[in-house]
């Protein structure tokens, strides 16, 4: 094993995975692949009060959609499992005990009333940050203040207790972050965090450090919100005797609201009508009520466009290049090019990426979207026809569903005509041209290609001495119902002779001519 890069994405299954979490997963994945290392998915489910049914499955499905395939995970297994923290409970206990035995951690028996009373006392004494720390712990009920006998007795009687880390009073904790460089914190600013809860479960801090060590994680790449916990983790590594193999840290910048004012939240998405989650999901909120989380997938974003979009939220390649597929991202990615400051979320950028990816997607890969829509509307068409339609429509589409929405006229004759075009462009001259055009198209013996469609139209126009620009909107109107759209000759060719003849006939019959 030795120098192999091993990174992990360690979400807690507490609900839908925010887009920021997907970005964290992606950066870990890119870093792993770039360094020919391993990407591990670990589920951090030690906080049973926050556990949400279905959340793990949501996470797996979201990663799968994005194209992030873990090398080790709860479902694939691996040499370092189990990969769900709730299944690793005994391991944490052992290390918590080790810390207690070495004098780096202690039992604390304080009740929640006693803790509240302590905080109130400190607040009354104008202590800015009332906390359980190197000073206050000496006034509390713990194995540092109680006699050995008392402690033994309490433990034997089954009295509830937690284990707290004994943070030294005056020490400087230093860590080198790959993005932020040196981070220094004085232990006087730190509190004696609980590392083992009264239910025998470790807290995030202990579990995270123990697992990162046992799973031989080399780099911890995670959100900025964990930076304040990092010094505590450094202390844990030190006290557990693992300092020399401590992973390197990289804390990623926050994803900000579109105006840059604070962290991007579900509320921003709901307010502006854009998704901030990878895929749709329904999960209970804090009050237990089910809430709907809207996903990029269901909104019509292609997974590669979405991945490209989030990759550039906080990282830049140092060049002008914007379009990267997963391979390209792996190639170009480096943690050093991740910025320190928050990245503003701009949905227009996501839209732009989607358009770019839609344009170059092979038509054959897009037929599925159209077929689904056709099925729902009891319509059908041959693959060949669908591919021709897609080729024509995708230039103007943002989402795959636009192919159907904007291309409905291919599948059924218009029963409405754009009022503005009728008013401005529907006149006797246009009807004259259309009448004749309908005849020559109907009489055509060969296939109606786009070139042929144009040739015939030009002939009619020349004969009637009408300039093309004057009647084109009316011709289009008669065939599609709209005054504008993609290449009309191509549309005519796709529809075929029969449909064109029928549609022109319908239009002439049903659109009234105003008196000129
Ligand atoms: N379980 C933590 C979370 O939900 C993981 C933090 C970390 O990566 O250390 O984000």
Coordinates of C-alpha atoms and ligand atoms in Angstrom, one line a residue:
X1 CA 0.0 0.0 0.0
X2 CA 2.5 2.6 1.2
X3 CA 2.2 5.8 -0.6
X4 CA -1.2 5.2 -2.2
X5 CA -3.5 8.2 -2.1
X6 CA -6.7 7.4 -0.2
X7 CA -9.5 10.0 0.2
X8 CA -12.9 9.7 1.6
X9 CA -16.3 11.4 1.3
X10 CA -18.0 11.1 4.6
X11 CA -21.5 12.4 4.5
X12 CA -24.0 12.0 7.4
X13 CA -27.3 10.5 6.3
X14 CA -29.4 13.3 7.6
X15 CA -31.4 14.2 4.5
X16 CA -30.8 15.3 0.9
X17 CA -27.2 15.9 -0.1
X18 CA -26.7 19.6 -0.8
X19 CA -24.9 20.5 -4.0
X20 CA -22.0 21.6 -1.8
X21 CA -21.7 18.1 -0.6
X22 CA -21.7 16.8 -4.1
X23 CA -18.9 19.2 -5.0
X24 CA -16.9 17.9 -1.9
X25 CA -17.4 14.4 -3.2
X26 CA -16.3 15.4 -6.7
X27 CA -13.1 17.1 -5.6
X28 CA -12.2 14.1 -3.5
X29 CA -12.9 11.8 -6.5
X30 CA -10.9 14.0 -8.9
X31 CA -8.0 14.1 -6.5
X32 CA -8.1 10.3 -6.0
X33 CA -8.2 9.6 -9.7
X34 CA -5.6 12.2 -10.6
X35 CA -3.2 10.5 -8.1
X36 CA -4.2 7.0 -9.1
X37 CA -5.6 6.5 -5.6
X38 CA -8.8 5.4 -4.0
X39 CA -12.0 7.1 -3.3
X40 CA -13.9 5.9 -0.3
X41 CA -17.5 6.5 0.6
X42 CA -18.0 6.3 4.4
X43 CA -21.4 6.9 6.0
X44 CA -21.1 8.8 9.2
X45 CA -24.3 7.8 11.0
X46 CA -23.2 8.0 14.7
X47 CA -25.7 10.7 15.5
X48 CA -28.9 8.6 15.7
X49 CA -31.1 11.6 16.5
X50 CA -30.3 13.0 13.1
X51 CA -30.5 9.8 11.1
X52 CA -33.0 9.9 8.3
X53 CA -34.3 6.9 6.5
X54 CA -33.5 6.8 2.8
X55 CA -30.7 9.4 3.1
X56 CA -27.9 6.9 2.4
X57 CA -29.7 5.7 -0.7
X58 CA -30.2 9.2 -1.8
X59 CA -26.4 9.9 -1.5
X60 CA -25.5 6.8 -3.4
X61 CA -28.0 7.6 -6.2
X62 CA -26.8 11.1 -6.4
X63 CA -23.1 10.1 -6.7
X64 CA -24.0 7.5 -9.2
X65 CA -25.8 10.0 -11.3
X66 CA -22.8 12.4 -11.3
X67 CA -20.6 9.5 -12.3
X68 CA -18.7 9.2 -9.0
X69 CA -18.0 5.5 -8.5
X70 CA -16.5 4.7 -5.0
X71 CA -13.7 2.2 -4.9
X72 CA -14.8 1.2 -1.4
X73 CA -18.2 1.9 0.2
X74 CA -20.9 0.3 2.3
X75 CA -22.3 -1.4 -0.8
X76 CA -19.1 -2.4 -2.6
X77 CA -17.2 -3.3 0.6
X78 CA -13.4 -3.3 0.8
X79 CA -10.5 -4.1 3.0
X80 CA -11.2 -1.4 5.5
X81 CA -14.8 -1.9 6.3
X82 CA -17.4 -1.8 7.6
X83 CA -18.0 1.6 5.9
X84 CA -20.9 2.6 8.0
X85 CA -19.8 4.1 11.4
X86 CA -22.8 2.6 13.2
X87 CA -21.3 -0.8 12.4
X88 CA -17.9 0.1 13.8
X89 CA -19.0 1.0 17.3
X90 CA -16.6 -1.3 19.3
X91 CA -13.5 0.2 17.5
X92 CA -14.2 3.7 18.9
X93 CA -14.7 2.5 22.4
X94 CA -11.3 1.0 22.4
X95 CA -9.6 4.2 21.4
X96 CA -11.7 6.3 23.8
X97 CA -10.5 4.0 26.6
X98 CA -7.0 4.4 25.4
X99 CA -7.2 8.2 25.7
X100 CA -8.7 7.9 29.2
X101 CA -6.0 5.5 30.3
X102 CA -3.3 7.8 29.0
X103 CA -4.8 10.8 30.8
X104 CA -5.9 12.6 27.6
X105 CA -9.5 12.2 28.2
X106 CA -11.8 11.9 31.2
X107 CA -15.2 10.8 32.3
X108 CA -17.7 13.5 32.9
X109 CA -20.9 12.8 34.9
X110 CA -22.5 16.2 34.7
X111 CA -26.3 16.3 34.2
X112 CA -27.7 18.6 31.6
X113 CA -29.1 20.8 34.5
X114 CA -25.5 21.1 35.8
X115 CA -24.2 22.0 32.4
X116 CA -26.9 24.7 32.0
X117 CA -26.1 26.0 35.5
X118 CA -22.4 26.2 34.6
X119 CA -23.2 28.2 31.4
X120 CA -25.5 30.5 33.3
X121 CA -22.9 31.1 35.9
X122 CA -20.3 32.0 33.3
X123 CA -22.6 34.2 31.3
X124 CA -23.5 36.1 34.5
X125 CA -19.7 36.5 35.1
X126 CA -19.5 38.0 31.6
X127 CA -17.5 35.2 30.1
X128 CA -17.8 35.7 26.4
X129 CA -17.8 32.0 25.4
X130 CA -19.0 29.9 28.3
X131 CA -17.7 26.5 27.7
X132 CA -16.4 23.3 29.3
X133 CA -12.7 23.8 29.1
X134 CA -9.4 23.6 30.9
X135 CA -10.5 26.1 33.5
X136 CA -14.2 25.3 34.0
X137 CA -13.7 21.5 34.1
X138 CA -12.2 21.8 37.5
X139 CA -15.6 23.0 38.9
X140 CA -17.5 20.2 37.3
X141 CA -18.4 16.6 38.1
X142 CA -15.8 14.5 36.3
X143 CA -12.9 12.1 36.8
X144 CA -10.5 15.0 37.2
X145 CA -12.4 16.4 40.2
X146 CA -13.9 13.3 41.8
X147 CA -11.8 10.8 43.7
X148 CA -10.8 7.6 42.1
X149 CA -13.2 5.8 44.4
X150 CA -16.1 8.0 43.5
X151 CA -15.5 7.5 39.8
X152 CA -15.3 3.8 40.1
X153 CA -18.5 3.7 42.1
X154 CA -20.3 5.8 39.5
X155 CA -19.1 3.7 36.6
X156 CA -20.0 0.5 38.4
X157 CA -23.5 1.8 39.3
X158 CA -24.1 2.5 35.6
X159 CA -24.4 6.3 36.1
X160 CA -24.6 8.0 32.7
X161 CA -21.4 9.6 31.6
X162 CA -19.6 11.0 28.6
X163 CA -15.9 11.0 27.7
X164 CA -14.4 14.4 27.1
X165 CA -11.0 15.2 25.6
X166 CA -8.7 16.9 28.0
X167 CA -7.5 19.9 26.0
X168 CA -4.3 21.4 27.4
X169 CA -4.5 24.9 28.7
X170 CA -1.7 26.6 26.9
X171 CA -0.6 25.1 23.7
X172 CA -0.5 26.1 20.1
X173 CA -2.1 23.7 17.6
X174 CA -0.8 24.1 14.1
X175 CA -1.9 22.5 10.9
X176 CA -1.0 23.0 7.3
X177 CA -4.0 23.2 5.1
X178 CA -3.5 22.5 1.4
X179 CA -5.7 25.5 0.5
X180 CA -5.3 27.8 3.5
X181 CA -1.7 27.1 4.4
X182 CA -0.8 27.3 8.1
X183 CA -3.7 27.5 10.5
X184 CA -2.9 28.1 14.1
X185 CA -5.2 27.9 17.1
X186 CA -4.5 28.3 20.8
X187 CA -5.9 25.7 23.0
X188 CA -7.3 28.3 25.3
X189 CA -9.8 28.9 22.6
X190 CA -10.9 25.3 22.5
X191 CA -13.3 23.4 24.7
X192 CA -13.2 19.9 26.0
X193 CA -15.3 18.3 23.3
X194 CA -17.3 15.2 24.1
X195 CA -15.7 12.3 22.2
X196 CA -18.0 9.5 23.5
X197 CA -21.6 10.1 24.2
X198 CA -23.6 8.6 27.0
X199 CA -25.2 6.1 24.6
X200 CA -21.8 4.6 23.9
X201 CA -21.6 6.1 20.5
X202 CA -18.6 8.2 19.5
X203 CA -19.1 11.8 18.5
X204 CA -18.2 12.8 15.0
X205 CA -14.7 14.0 16.1
X206 CA -13.5 10.7 17.5
X207 CA -15.2 8.5 14.9
X208 CA -13.8 10.6 12.1
X209 CA -10.2 10.5 13.3
X210 CA -10.3 6.8 14.2
X211 CA -11.8 5.9 10.9
X212 CA -9.5 8.1 8.8
X213 CA -6.6 6.5 10.6
X214 CA -7.8 2.9 10.3
X215 CA -8.9 3.4 6.7
X216 CA -5.4 4.8 5.9
X217 CA -6.8 8.1 4.6
X218 CA -4.0 10.3 3.3
X219 CA -5.9 13.5 2.5
X220 CA -9.0 14.9 4.2
X221 CA -10.8 17.2 1.7
X222 CA -14.0 18.6 3.2
X223 CA -16.1 21.7 3.6
X224 CA -14.9 24.8 5.3
X225 CA -17.4 24.4 8.1
X226 CA -15.1 21.7 9.5
X227 CA -12.1 23.9 9.7
X228 CA -12.8 24.9 13.3
X229 CA -12.8 21.2 14.3
X230 CA -9.5 20.5 12.6
X231 CA -7.3 21.6 15.5
X232 CA -9.2 19.2 17.8
X233 CA -8.6 16.4 15.3
X234 CA -4.9 17.2 15.3
X235 CA -4.9 16.9 19.1
X236 CA -6.7 13.5 18.7
X237 CA -4.1 12.3 16.3
X238 CA -1.3 13.3 18.6
X239 CA -2.8 11.7 21.7
X240 CA -3.6 8.5 19.9
X241 CA 0.0 8.3 18.7
X242 CA -0.8 8.7 15.1
X243 CA 0.7 12.1 14.4
X244 CA 3.3 10.9 12.0
X245 CA 0.6 9.4 9.7
X246 CA -1.9 12.2 10.1
X247 CA -3.7 13.0 6.8
X248 CA -3.2 16.3 5.0
X249 CA -6.1 18.6 5.3
X250 CA -7.9 20.7 2.6
X251 CA -10.9 22.8 3.6
X252 CA -13.0 23.8 0.6
X253 CA -14.6 27.2 0.3
X254 CA -18.3 27.7 0.9
X255 CA -20.9 27.8 -1.9
X256 CA -22.5 31.2 -1.6
X257 CA -25.9 32.6 -2.5
X258 CA -26.1 34.2 -6.0
X259 CA -25.6 37.7 -4.5
X260 CA -22.6 36.4 -2.4
X261 CA -24.4 37.2 0.8
X262 CA -24.1 34.1 2.9
X263 CA -24.2 30.4 2.4
X264 CA -26.3 28.9 -0.4
X265 CA -29.4 27.3 1.1
X266 CA -32.5 25.3 0.1
X267 CA -34.5 28.5 0.6
X268 CA -32.5 30.3 -2.1
X269 CA -33.4 27.5 -4.5
X270 CA -37.1 27.6 -3.5
X271 CA -37.2 31.4 -3.7
X272 CA -35.6 31.7 -7.1
X273 CA -36.9 28.5 -8.6
X274 CA -33.7 26.6 -9.2
X275 CA -32.5 23.3 -7.8
X276 CA -29.7 23.2 -5.1
X277 CA -29.7 19.4 -4.8
X278 CA -28.5 16.8 -7.2
X279 CA -31.7 14.8 -7.5
X280 CA -35.3 15.0 -6.3
X281 CA -36.0 13.7 -2.8
X282 CA -38.5 14.0 0.0
X283 CA -37.2 14.1 3.6
X284 CA -38.5 15.3 6.9
X285 CA -37.4 18.6 8.2
X286 CA -36.5 19.5 11.8
X287 CA -40.2 19.5 12.8
X288 CA -40.7 16.1 11.2
X289 CA -42.8 17.4 8.3
X290 CA -41.9 16.1 4.9
X291 CA -40.2 18.6 2.6
X292 CA -39.5 18.3 -1.1
X293 CA -35.9 18.8 -2.3
X294 CA -35.6 19.7 -6.0
X295 CA -32.9 18.1 -8.0
X296 CA -30.8 19.1 -11.0
X297 CA -31.5 15.7 -12.6
X298 CA -35.2 16.1 -12.7
X299 CA -35.0 19.8 -13.8
X300 CA -33.4 18.4 -17.0
X301 CA -29.7 18.9 -16.4
X302 CA -27.4 16.4 -18.0
X303 CA -25.0 14.8 -15.5
X304 CA -21.9 15.8 -17.3
X305 CA -23.0 19.4 -17.6
X306 CA -23.9 19.4 -13.8
X307 CA -20.5 17.9 -13.0
X308 CA -18.7 20.4 -15.1
X309 CA -20.7 23.2 -13.5
X310 CA -19.9 22.2 -9.9
X311 CA -16.3 21.4 -10.6
X312 CA -15.8 25.1 -11.4
X313 CA -17.5 26.3 -8.3
X314 CA -14.4 27.0 -6.3
X315 CA -11.7 25.5 -8.5
X316 CA -10.3 26.9 -11.7
X317 CA -7.9 25.3 -14.2
X318 CA -5.8 28.4 -14.6
X319 CA -6.7 28.6 -18.3
X320 CA -9.6 29.9 -20.2
X321 CA -11.0 26.4 -20.8
X322 CA -14.5 25.9 -19.4
X323 CA -15.7 22.6 -20.9
X324 CA -14.3 19.6 -19.1
X325 CA -15.6 16.0 -19.2
X326 CA -14.8 13.8 -16.2
X327 CA -11.5 12.7 -17.7
X328 CA -10.6 16.2 -18.5
X329 CA -11.4 17.2 -14.9
X330 CA -9.2 14.4 -13.5
X331 CA -6.4 15.5 -15.8
X332 CA -6.6 19.2 -14.9
X333 CA -7.6 19.1 -11.2
X334 CA -5.4 20.2 -8.4
X335 CA -6.3 21.1 -4.8
X336 CA -3.8 24.0 -5.0
X337 CA -6.1 25.7 -7.6
X338 CA -9.1 25.7 -5.3
X339 CA -9.7 29.2 -4.0
X340 CA -9.9 30.3 -0.4
X341 CA -12.9 32.5 -0.8
X342 CA -16.5 31.4 -1.2
X343 CA -17.8 30.6 -4.7
X344 CA -21.0 32.3 -5.8
X345 CA -23.7 30.0 -7.2
X346 CA -24.9 31.2 -10.6
X347 CA -27.7 29.2 -12.1
X348 CA -27.1 30.9 -15.5
X349 CA -23.8 29.2 -15.6
X350 CA -25.4 25.8 -15.0
X351 CA -27.9 26.6 -17.8
X352 CA -25.1 27.6 -20.2
X353 CA -23.2 24.3 -19.5
X354 CA -26.4 22.4 -20.1
X355 CA -26.9 24.0 -23.4
X356 CA -23.3 23.3 -24.4
X357 CA -23.6 19.7 -23.5
X358 CA -26.9 19.2 -25.1
X359 CA -25.6 20.6 -28.4
X360 CA -22.8 18.1 -28.6
X361 CA -24.7 15.1 -27.2
X362 CA -25.1 12.4 -30.0
X363 CA -28.7 12.5 -31.2
X364 CA -29.1 8.8 -30.6
X365 CA -28.5 9.4 -26.9
X366 CA -31.2 12.0 -26.7
X367 CA -34.0 10.0 -28.4
X368 CA -34.9 8.4 -25.1
X369 CA -36.0 11.8 -23.7
X370 CA -38.2 12.4 -26.6
X371 CA -39.7 8.9 -26.7
X372 CA -40.6 9.2 -23.1
X373 CA -42.5 12.5 -23.7
X374 CA -44.1 11.0 -26.8
X375 CA -45.3 8.0 -24.9
X376 CA -46.8 10.2 -22.3
X377 CA -48.7 12.0 -25.0
X378 CA -49.7 8.8 -26.9
X379 CA -47.5 9.8 -29.9
X380 CA -44.8 7.9 -31.7
X381 CA -42.2 8.4 -34.4
X382 CA -39.4 6.4 -35.9
X383 CA -35.9 6.6 -34.4
X384 CA -34.7 8.1 -37.6
X385 CA -37.2 10.8 -37.6
X386 CA -36.5 11.5 -33.9
X387 CA -32.8 11.9 -34.5
X388 CA -33.5 14.4 -37.4
X389 CA -35.8 16.4 -35.1
X390 CA -33.2 16.4 -32.3
X391 CA -30.4 17.5 -34.7
X392 CA -32.6 20.4 -35.6
X393 CA -33.9 21.3 -32.2
X394 CA -31.0 20.8 -29.8
X395 CA -29.2 24.0 -30.9
X396 CA -32.0 26.0 -29.3
X397 CA -32.8 23.8 -26.4
X398 CA -31.6 24.2 -22.8
X399 CA -33.1 21.0 -21.4
X400 CA -33.9 17.7 -23.1
X401 CA -37.6 18.3 -22.3
X402 CA -37.4 21.4 -24.5
X403 CA -37.0 19.0 -27.5
X404 CA -40.5 17.9 -27.0
X405 CA -42.0 21.2 -25.7
X406 CA -40.5 23.2 -28.6
X407 CA -40.9 20.5 -31.2
X408 CA -44.5 19.5 -30.5
X409 CA -45.4 20.7 -34.0
X410 CA -43.5 17.8 -35.5
X411 CA -46.0 15.4 -34.1
X412 CA -49.3 17.1 -34.5
X413 CA -50.6 19.7 -36.9
X414 CA -51.0 23.1 -35.5
X415 CA -54.5 23.9 -34.2
X416 CA -53.5 27.4 -33.2
X417 CA -51.5 30.0 -35.1
X418 CA -49.3 32.6 -33.6
X419 CA -51.6 35.7 -33.5
X420 CA -48.9 38.3 -34.1
X421 CA -47.7 36.5 -37.2
X422 CA -51.2 36.1 -38.5
X423 CA -51.9 39.8 -38.0
X424 CA -48.7 41.0 -39.6
X425 CA -47.9 38.4 -42.3
X426 CA -51.0 36.5 -43.3
X427 CA -52.2 38.1 -46.5
X428 CA -53.4 37.4 -50.0
X429 CA -49.8 37.3 -51.4
X430 CA -48.8 34.7 -48.8
X431 CA -51.9 32.6 -49.5
X432 CA -51.2 32.8 -53.2
X433 CA -47.7 31.5 -52.7
X434 CA -48.8 28.8 -50.3
X435 CA -51.6 27.6 -52.7
X436 CA -49.1 27.1 -55.5
X437 CA -46.4 25.7 -53.2
X438 CA -48.8 23.2 -51.9
X439 CA -49.6 22.0 -55.4
X440 CA -46.0 21.6 -56.5
X441 CA -45.1 19.8 -53.3
X442 CA -48.1 17.5 -53.7
X443 CA -47.1 16.7 -57.3
X444 CA -43.4 16.0 -56.5
X445 CA -42.4 12.5 -57.5
X446 CA -39.1 12.3 -55.6
X447 CA -38.2 12.6 -52.0
X448 CA -38.8 16.0 -50.4
X449 CA -35.3 16.9 -49.2
X450 CA -34.6 20.3 -47.6
X451 CA -32.9 21.4 -50.8
X452 CA -35.8 20.3 -52.9
X453 CA -38.2 22.0 -50.6
X454 CA -36.3 25.2 -51.0
X455 CA -35.9 24.9 -54.8
X456 CA -39.6 24.4 -55.2
X457 CA -40.4 27.4 -53.0
X458 CA -37.9 29.6 -54.9
X459 CA -39.5 28.6 -58.2
X460 CA -43.0 29.6 -57.0
X461 CA -41.7 32.9 -55.6
X462 CA -40.0 33.7 -58.8
X463 CA -43.0 32.9 -60.8
X464 CA -45.2 35.1 -58.7
X465 CA -42.5 37.7 -58.3
X466 CA -42.6 37.7 -54.5
X467 CA -39.5 38.3 -52.5
X468 CA -38.8 35.4 -50.1
X469 CA -38.5 37.5 -46.9
X470 CA -42.0 38.8 -47.4
X471 CA -43.8 35.5 -47.1
X472 CA -41.4 33.2 -45.2
X473 CA -43.1 33.8 -41.8
X474 CA -46.5 32.9 -43.3
X475 CA -45.1 29.7 -44.8
X476 CA -43.7 28.8 -41.5
X477 CA -46.9 29.7 -39.7
X478 CA -48.9 27.4 -42.0
X479 CA -46.7 24.5 -41.2
X480 CA -45.7 24.9 -37.6
X481 CA -48.1 27.4 -36.1
X482 CA -45.3 29.7 -35.2
X483 CA -43.6 32.8 -36.7
X484 CA -40.1 31.7 -36.0
X485 CA -38.0 28.6 -35.3
X486 CA -35.3 26.4 -36.7
X487 CA -34.6 25.9 -40.4
X488 CA -37.9 25.6 -42.1
X489 CA -36.8 23.7 -45.1
X490 CA -35.4 21.0 -42.8
X491 CA -38.7 21.0 -40.9
X492 CA -40.6 20.5 -44.2
X493 CA -38.3 17.7 -45.2
X494 CA -38.8 15.9 -41.9
X495 CA -42.5 16.3 -42.0
X496 CA -42.7 15.0 -45.6
X497 CA -44.9 15.8 -48.5
X498 CA -48.2 14.5 -47.2
X499 CA -48.1 16.4 -43.9
X500 CA -46.9 19.6 -45.6
X501 CA -49.7 19.5 -48.2
X502 CA -52.2 18.8 -45.4
X503 CA -51.0 21.5 -43.1
X504 CA -50.8 24.2 -45.8
X505 CA -54.4 23.3 -46.8
X506 CA -55.6 23.5 -43.2
X507 CA -54.0 26.9 -42.7
X508 CA -55.4 28.3 -45.8
X509 CA -58.8 27.1 -44.8
X510 CA -58.8 28.1 -41.2
X511 CA -56.8 31.4 -41.0
X512 CA -59.2 34.2 -42.0
X513 CA -57.8 36.8 -44.4
X514 CA -58.4 40.3 -43.2
X515 CA -59.6 42.8 -45.8
X516 CA -56.6 44.6 -47.1
Ligands
LIG1 N1 -19.9 13.6 8.5 C1 -19.3 14.9 8.2 C2 -20.3 15.6 7.3 O1 -21.5 15.3 7.3 C3 -18.0 14.7 7.5 C4 -17.0 15.8 7.7 C5 -15.7 15.4 7.3 O2 -15.5 15.1 6.1 O3 -14.8 15.2 8.1 O4 -20.0 16.5 6.5

